[in-house]
Short mmCIF file of C-alpha atoms in Angstrom, two decimals:
data_model
loop_
_atom_site.label_atom_id
_atom_site.label_comp_id
_atom_site.label_asym_id
_atom_site.label_seq_id
_atom_site.Cartn_x
_atom_site.Cartn_y
_atom_site.Cartn_z
CA MET A 1 36.66 56.75 49.95
CA PRO A 2 37.21 59.33 52.74
CA ILE A 3 34.69 61.64 51.02
CA THR A 4 32.05 58.88 51.02
CA GLU A 5 32.67 58.11 54.70
CA ASN A 6 32.51 61.81 55.51
CA THR A 7 29.18 62.14 53.71
CA GLN A 8 27.77 59.09 55.50
CA ASN A 9 28.93 60.45 58.86
CA ASN A 10 27.38 63.84 58.14
CA THR A 11 24.10 62.20 57.11
CA PHE A 12 24.08 60.13 60.31
CA PHE A 13 24.64 63.18 62.51
CA TYR A 14 21.96 65.20 60.69
CA GLN A 15 19.51 62.33 61.14
CA ALA A 16 20.44 61.96 64.81
CA LEU A 17 19.99 65.70 65.30
CA ALA A 18 16.60 65.62 63.57
CA VAL A 19 15.45 62.74 65.81
CA CYS A 20 16.56 64.59 68.96
CA VAL A 21 14.81 67.80 67.91
CA CYS A 22 11.62 65.87 67.10
CA LEU A 23 11.80 64.13 70.49
CA THR A 24 12.37 67.50 72.17
CA PHE A 25 9.15 68.89 70.73
CA PHE A 26 7.30 65.64 71.45
CA THR A 27 8.35 65.69 75.12
CA LEU A 28 7.80 69.44 75.63
CA PRO A 29 4.17 68.90 76.79
CA ILE A 30 5.11 65.74 78.74
CA GLY A 31 7.67 66.94 81.26
CA THR A 32 10.75 69.07 81.88
CA ALA A 33 13.13 66.16 82.59
CA LEU A 34 12.55 64.41 79.25
CA PHE A 35 12.50 67.71 77.38
CA THR A 36 15.80 68.82 78.94
CA THR A 37 17.46 65.47 78.19
CA CYS A 38 16.41 65.56 74.53
CA SER A 39 17.29 69.23 74.04
CA LEU A 40 20.74 68.81 75.62
CA SER A 41 21.34 65.72 73.45
CA ALA A 42 20.46 67.77 70.37
CA LEU A 43 22.77 70.56 71.53
CA ALA A 44 25.63 68.09 72.08
CA ILE A 45 25.22 66.58 68.59
CA TRP A 46 25.02 70.05 67.03
CA LEU A 47 28.24 71.15 68.72
CA LEU A 48 30.37 67.99 68.71
CA SER A 49 29.52 66.80 65.18
CA GLY A 50 30.57 70.11 63.64
CA ILE A 51 27.09 70.88 62.26
CA CYS A 52 27.18 74.21 64.08
CA TYR A 53 30.23 75.19 61.99
CA ARG A 54 29.23 73.61 58.66
CA ASP A 55 25.76 75.21 58.77
CA ARG A 56 26.91 78.53 60.22
CA ALA A 57 25.46 80.34 57.20
CA ASN A 58 21.99 79.42 58.52
CA TRP A 59 22.42 81.52 61.67
CA GLN A 60 25.33 83.90 61.07
CA GLY A 61 24.12 87.33 60.07
CA GLN A 62 20.48 86.63 60.98
CA ASN A 63 18.76 89.68 62.50
CA TRP A 64 17.64 87.62 65.52
CA LEU A 65 21.16 86.39 66.38
CA MET A 66 22.35 89.48 68.29
CA PRO A 67 19.34 89.83 70.64
CA LEU A 68 19.28 86.05 71.15
CA THR A 69 22.98 86.00 72.06
CA ALA A 70 22.46 88.96 74.40
CA LEU A 71 19.61 87.15 76.18
CA ILE A 72 21.80 84.05 76.61
CA ILE A 73 24.55 86.17 78.19
CA LEU A 74 22.27 88.46 80.24
CA PRO A 75 21.53 86.05 83.16
CA TRP A 76 25.28 85.44 83.56
CA LEU A 77 26.01 89.17 83.52
CA GLY A 78 23.13 89.70 85.95
CA MET A 79 25.03 87.62 88.50
CA LEU A 80 27.55 90.49 88.74
CA TRP A 81 25.10 92.99 90.23
CA THR A 82 22.64 90.74 92.03
CA SER A 83 22.61 90.43 95.81
CA ALA A 84 21.02 86.98 95.60
CA PRO A 85 23.02 83.95 96.81
CA LEU A 86 25.37 82.54 94.15
CA GLU A 87 23.67 79.13 94.14
CA GLN A 88 20.26 80.71 93.54
CA SER A 89 21.39 82.99 90.70
CA PHE A 90 23.48 80.22 89.11
CA LYS A 91 20.42 77.93 88.87
CA LEU A 92 18.60 80.60 86.87
CA ALA A 93 21.60 81.47 84.69
CA VAL A 94 22.04 77.82 83.67
CA ARG A 95 18.54 77.88 82.18
CA SER A 96 19.82 80.16 79.42
CA HIS A 97 20.79 76.96 77.55
CA TYR A 98 17.14 76.80 76.45
CA TRP A 99 17.82 79.80 74.20
CA LEU A 100 20.65 77.86 72.52
CA PHE A 101 18.09 75.35 71.30
CA ALA A 102 16.89 78.02 68.84
CA LEU A 103 20.24 77.77 67.04
CA VAL A 104 20.05 73.97 67.05
CA SER A 105 16.53 73.97 65.62
CA VAL A 106 17.55 76.15 62.67
CA ALA A 107 19.81 73.34 61.43
CA VAL A 108 16.84 70.96 61.21
CA MET A 109 13.86 73.17 60.41
CA LYS A 110 15.15 74.59 57.13
CA PRO A 111 13.11 72.30 54.83
CA ASP A 112 9.32 72.59 55.27
CA CYS A 113 9.03 68.78 55.39
CA SER A 114 11.31 68.65 58.45
CA LEU A 115 9.46 71.51 60.12
CA ARG A 116 6.17 69.72 59.47
CA SER A 117 7.49 66.56 61.16
CA ILE A 118 8.69 68.54 64.18
CA LEU A 119 5.34 70.31 64.59
CA LEU A 120 3.46 67.02 64.23
CA CYS A 121 5.63 65.61 67.03
CA PHE A 122 4.62 68.54 69.24
CA ILE A 123 0.93 68.03 68.42
CA SER A 124 1.27 64.27 69.03
CA GLY A 125 2.85 64.79 72.46
CA THR A 126 0.16 67.31 73.39
CA THR A 127 -2.63 65.00 72.19
CA LEU A 128 -1.18 62.01 74.06
CA ILE A 129 -1.15 63.89 77.38
CA ALA A 130 -4.60 65.35 76.63
CA MET A 131 -6.02 61.84 76.20
CA ILE A 132 -4.44 60.60 79.44
CA VAL A 133 -5.69 63.65 81.36
CA PHE A 134 -9.18 63.30 79.85
CA LEU A 135 -9.37 59.62 80.87
CA SER A 136 -8.08 60.48 84.34
CA LEU A 137 -10.59 63.31 84.86
CA HIS A 138 -13.45 60.97 83.96
CA GLY A 139 -12.26 58.09 86.12
CA PHE A 140 -11.02 55.79 83.35
CA PHE A 141 -7.35 56.16 84.29
CA PRO A 142 -5.86 55.96 87.81
CA GLU A 143 -4.46 59.22 89.19
CA THR A 144 -0.70 58.83 89.49
CA VAL A 145 1.80 61.14 91.22
CA TYR A 146 2.70 62.55 87.79
CA LEU A 147 -0.94 63.30 86.94
CA HIS A 148 -1.56 64.84 90.36
CA LYS A 149 1.39 67.21 89.92
CA PHE A 150 0.37 67.88 86.33
CA LEU A 151 -3.25 68.77 87.14
CA PHE A 152 -2.34 71.04 90.05
CA ARG A 153 0.95 72.62 88.90
CA TYR A 154 1.50 72.34 85.14
CA TYR A 155 -2.01 72.72 83.76
CA LEU A 156 -1.49 76.42 82.92
CA THR A 157 1.32 75.80 80.44
CA PHE A 158 -0.27 72.64 79.06
CA ALA A 159 -3.56 74.45 78.39
CA LEU A 160 -1.59 76.97 76.31
CA PHE A 161 0.04 74.10 74.41
CA LEU A 162 -3.48 72.95 73.52
CA VAL A 163 -4.25 76.39 72.03
CA ILE A 164 -0.98 76.33 70.05
CA SER A 165 -1.86 72.87 68.72
CA LEU A 166 -5.24 74.17 67.55
CA LEU A 167 -3.57 77.01 65.65
CA LEU A 168 -1.11 74.62 64.00
CA LEU A 169 -3.87 72.17 63.04
CA ALA A 170 -5.83 75.04 61.48
CA PHE A 171 -2.94 75.61 59.06
CA PHE A 172 -2.70 71.90 58.21
CA TYR A 173 -6.47 71.87 57.59
CA LYS A 174 -6.08 74.23 54.60
CA THR A 175 -4.20 71.74 52.43
CA ALA A 176 -5.70 68.49 53.78
CA THR A 177 -7.97 66.15 51.81
CA TRP A 178 -11.61 65.86 52.92
CA PRO A 179 -11.16 62.62 54.91
CA ARG A 180 -8.22 64.20 56.72
CA LYS A 181 -10.17 67.42 57.26
CA ILE A 182 -12.85 65.46 59.10
CA LEU A 183 -10.19 63.83 61.30
CA LEU A 184 -8.57 67.21 61.95
CA ILE A 185 -11.91 68.76 62.94
CA ALA A 186 -12.55 65.85 65.34
CA LEU A 187 -9.08 66.28 66.88
CA MET A 188 -9.53 70.05 67.17
CA LEU A 189 -12.90 69.59 68.90
CA PHE A 190 -11.28 67.21 71.38
CA LEU A 191 -8.41 69.60 72.14
CA ALA A 192 -10.84 72.52 72.51
CA LEU A 193 -12.94 70.39 74.87
CA MET A 194 -9.81 69.64 76.92
CA ILE A 195 -9.14 73.37 77.30
CA THR A 196 -12.58 73.74 78.88
CA GLN A 197 -11.85 70.82 81.25
CA LEU A 198 -8.69 72.46 82.65
CA LYS A 199 -8.48 75.50 84.93
CA GLY A 200 -6.10 77.63 82.85
CA ARG A 201 -7.79 81.02 82.49
CA SER A 202 -4.94 82.33 80.34
CA ALA A 203 -5.80 79.56 77.86
CA TYR A 204 -9.45 80.68 77.83
CA LEU A 205 -8.29 84.22 77.04
CA SER A 206 -5.88 83.02 74.33
CA LEU A 207 -8.57 80.91 72.68
CA VAL A 208 -11.10 83.74 72.71
CA LEU A 209 -8.66 86.32 71.32
CA LEU A 210 -7.11 84.03 68.69
CA SER A 211 -10.26 82.18 67.53
CA PRO A 212 -10.97 84.65 64.68
CA TRP A 213 -7.46 84.12 63.27
CA LEU A 214 -7.75 80.35 63.81
CA PHE A 215 -10.96 80.02 61.78
CA ILE A 216 -9.94 82.52 59.09
CA THR A 217 -6.82 80.37 58.61
CA MET A 218 -9.03 77.29 58.24
CA PHE A 219 -11.80 78.64 56.00
CA GLY A 220 -10.39 81.84 54.47
CA ARG A 221 -11.46 85.47 54.81
CA ARG A 222 -14.27 85.25 52.28
CA ARG A 223 -16.13 82.33 53.88
CA LEU A 224 -17.79 84.37 56.58
CA ILE A 225 -20.58 81.91 57.48
CA PRO A 226 -18.27 78.96 58.39
CA VAL A 227 -16.03 81.34 60.35
CA LEU A 228 -18.95 82.78 62.35
CA ALA A 229 -20.45 79.31 62.90
CA ALA A 230 -17.12 78.01 64.22
CA LEU A 231 -16.76 81.04 66.50
CA LEU A 232 -20.26 80.50 67.91
CA LEU A 233 -19.52 76.80 68.46
CA THR A 234 -16.29 77.65 70.31
CA PHE A 235 -17.95 80.20 72.58
CA ALA A 236 -20.88 77.84 73.20
CA LEU A 237 -18.46 75.06 74.14
CA MET A 238 -16.73 77.35 76.63
CA ALA A 239 -19.99 78.71 78.05
CA SER A 240 -21.36 75.18 78.55
CA SER A 241 -18.34 74.13 80.63
CA GLY A 242 -18.90 74.24 84.38
CA THR A 243 -15.14 74.52 84.93
CA VAL A 244 -14.88 77.61 82.70
CA ARG A 245 -17.89 79.28 84.30
CA GLU A 246 -16.57 78.56 87.79
CA ARG A 247 -13.07 79.88 87.00
CA ILE A 248 -14.40 83.06 85.38
CA ALA A 249 -16.84 83.67 88.27
CA LEU A 250 -13.93 83.49 90.74
CA ILE A 251 -12.14 86.49 89.18
CA PRO A 252 -14.33 89.31 90.64
CA LYS A 253 -14.62 87.43 93.96
CA GLU A 254 -10.85 87.09 94.32
CA ILE A 255 -10.27 90.73 93.32
CA LYS A 256 -12.71 91.84 96.06
CA LEU A 257 -10.93 89.60 98.56
CA TYR A 258 -7.60 91.14 97.61
CA GLN A 259 -9.04 94.66 97.97
CA SER A 260 -10.31 93.72 101.42
CA GLY A 261 -6.82 92.63 102.46
CA VAL A 262 -6.95 88.90 101.71
CA SER A 263 -4.33 88.07 99.09
CA SER A 264 -3.24 84.49 99.61
CA SER A 265 -6.34 82.61 100.71
CA TYR A 266 -9.93 82.87 101.81
CA GLN A 267 -12.17 80.78 104.02
CA LEU A 268 -14.98 78.67 102.60
CA PRO A 269 -18.22 78.09 104.57
CA ASP A 270 -16.95 74.68 105.70
CA GLY A 271 -13.86 76.30 107.22
CA SER A 272 -11.37 75.09 104.61
CA SER A 273 -8.93 77.45 102.93
CA THR A 274 -8.74 77.89 99.16
CA PRO A 275 -5.86 79.68 97.39
CA SER A 276 -6.73 83.01 95.77
CA SER A 277 -4.62 82.93 92.62
CA ILE A 278 -5.77 86.39 91.50
CA GLY A 279 -4.87 87.85 94.89
CA LEU A 280 -1.46 86.20 94.85
CA ARG A 281 -0.75 87.50 91.37
CA LEU A 282 -1.80 91.04 92.25
CA MET A 283 0.49 90.89 95.28
CA MET A 284 3.39 89.57 93.16
CA TRP A 285 2.84 92.24 90.50
CA LYS A 286 2.73 94.98 93.14
CA ASP A 287 6.03 93.74 94.58
CA ALA A 288 7.55 93.56 91.07
CA LEU A 289 6.58 97.18 90.38
CA LYS A 290 8.26 98.25 93.63
CA ILE A 291 11.45 96.45 92.59
CA ILE A 292 11.34 98.06 89.13
CA GLN A 293 11.01 101.51 90.73
CA GLN A 294 14.06 100.81 92.89
CA HIS A 295 16.16 99.27 90.07
CA PRO A 296 14.85 100.77 86.80
CA LEU A 297 17.87 100.52 84.49
CA ILE A 298 19.48 97.10 84.99
CA GLY A 299 17.10 95.56 87.53
CA ALA A 300 17.92 93.70 90.72
CA GLY A 301 20.03 91.13 88.84
CA THR A 302 19.64 87.39 88.28
CA ALA A 303 17.29 85.92 90.95
CA GLY A 304 16.93 89.46 92.30
CA TYR A 305 13.14 89.32 92.25
CA GLN A 306 13.03 86.50 94.79
CA LEU A 307 15.55 88.22 97.06
CA GLU A 308 13.76 91.58 96.97
CA THR A 309 10.28 90.13 97.56
CA ASN A 310 11.69 88.29 100.56
CA LYS A 311 12.78 91.68 101.92
CA ILE A 312 9.30 93.09 101.35
CA ALA A 313 7.61 90.11 103.03
CA PRO A 314 10.21 88.07 104.98
CA GLY A 315 9.77 84.33 104.56
CA GLN A 316 7.33 84.72 101.65
CA GLY A 317 9.65 85.57 98.76
CA PHE A 318 8.40 84.34 95.39
CA SER A 319 10.78 83.05 92.71
CA GLN A 320 8.79 84.74 89.91
CA PRO A 321 5.80 87.12 89.61
CA HIS A 322 3.62 85.07 87.25
CA ASN A 323 4.23 87.63 84.50
CA SER A 324 7.14 87.33 82.06
CA TYR A 325 7.36 91.06 81.38
CA LEU A 326 7.49 92.03 85.06
CA TYR A 327 9.98 89.21 85.70
CA ILE A 328 12.38 90.57 83.07
CA ALA A 329 11.93 94.18 84.19
CA ALA A 330 12.43 93.34 87.89
CA ASN A 331 15.56 91.26 87.29
CA TYR A 332 17.14 93.13 84.35
CA GLY A 333 15.35 96.49 84.15
CA LEU A 334 15.04 98.49 80.94
CA LEU A 335 18.08 96.63 79.58
CA GLY A 336 16.26 93.29 79.74
CA ILE A 337 12.98 94.67 78.41
CA GLY A 338 14.85 96.28 75.51
CA LEU A 339 16.66 93.06 74.55
CA TYR A 340 13.53 90.93 74.89
CA GLY A 341 11.49 93.46 72.88
CA TRP A 342 14.20 93.54 70.21
CA LEU A 343 14.09 89.76 69.78
CA LEU A 344 10.28 89.71 69.69
CA PHE A 345 10.17 92.53 67.14
CA VAL A 346 12.59 90.98 64.63
CA THR A 347 11.01 87.52 65.06
CA LEU A 348 7.42 88.72 64.66
CA LYS A 349 8.39 90.91 61.69
CA ARG A 350 10.01 87.98 59.91
CA ALA A 351 7.17 85.59 60.77
CA TRP A 352 4.51 88.06 59.59
CA ARG A 353 6.17 88.39 56.19
CA SER A 354 5.97 84.61 55.69
CA ARG A 355 2.65 84.06 57.49
CA GLN A 356 1.21 82.19 54.50
CA GLN A 357 3.99 79.61 54.82
CA LEU A 358 4.27 76.92 57.48
CA SER A 359 7.41 78.48 59.00
CA GLY A 360 5.91 81.93 59.52
CA ASN A 361 2.52 80.64 60.61
CA SER A 362 3.98 78.27 63.21
CA ILE A 363 6.17 81.00 64.72
CA LEU A 364 3.15 83.30 64.96
CA ALA A 365 1.13 80.49 66.58
CA PHE A 366 3.72 79.85 69.30
CA LEU A 367 4.55 83.50 69.92
CA SER A 368 0.99 84.85 70.01
CA VAL A 369 -0.09 82.28 72.60
CA ILE A 370 3.05 82.69 74.71
CA LEU A 371 2.75 86.50 74.63
CA ILE A 372 -0.84 86.31 75.92
CA GLY A 373 -0.02 83.59 78.45
CA SER A 374 2.95 85.61 79.71
CA LEU A 375 0.55 88.17 81.15
CA THR A 376 -0.34 85.76 83.96
CA GLU A 377 2.56 83.27 83.96
CA THR A 378 6.36 83.53 83.74
CA HIS A 379 6.99 81.26 80.76
CA ILE A 380 10.43 82.75 80.20
CA HIS A 381 11.34 81.27 83.60
CA SER A 382 10.77 77.72 82.32
CA ALA A 383 11.50 75.47 79.35
CA ALA A 384 8.27 76.61 77.73
#
């Protein structure tokens, strides 16, 4: 009798954990608050139910465990040598719990069927928000406070989620029946259209660079005509978008403004001021490089970037440089870059070996987009 009850309890906790992980991926594109609640719930179940101990064979001895553990500890160690206020550095160190979610996910993602469900939840959450944003942009949905914040603050990360969803759908397309393939193509066209409606230039770059892989995954290496046709359609869709053309045209203008000494804003003919995102980024990157030169080995410590940039330009210190690699190097120096590079290397190596399977392909999809997006945004600074 006790054995039966034990088995039932274990099954309940595994199911509860699976639900929480699915909800975590579903809410990832929706908002940080819901995502954090679901991920912490999953972490609590994983720890308190004993799954972390029973399934320890799934994560003990894995080649990614040591660099992952080091990256969880690093922000806390960085508090020892930072000059930033304790409250400021503590807020950043607490975010290391996001890395723990990798251990939690391993317990659920082992079977391909579970992984498929989790990825479909992520695609569903992304599609739901894409539909709401599309309706809002075209006047069919009232603009709420959430949508206003989303369109002006979170569109960069969300646009990258759209690219990831396209890459995942391309893999599902391979084994789908023809009716489902038609539905998948329609969904992919909608998500691609949404990318061109948003202002995320890093998403444009990701889509352009990863489109060949996307369509080779869908149609295969030998079907050159469908691959080329799909590439032409994608580039035509981007070129026909006024938003894309406008955002691309701003790049040389903003670089010239920065070179002329205007980094944060420039005046329009009507006298209004418009932010120069390229100028701001170039200024942030320049400051980050100065900090790296001053603290090359272990960086300025947790939250050190913000403190040091405030010294360079009092009252204008930025919390992050809109570049994950510079953020790590400025805060943790060569030590941080080495640990982050170690984790990326072992993860990419493992994913590449199983790229024909859903597990390897999905890891490559997430990592490739995040690595490109990290050139212009500090995704390691957030839940994404």
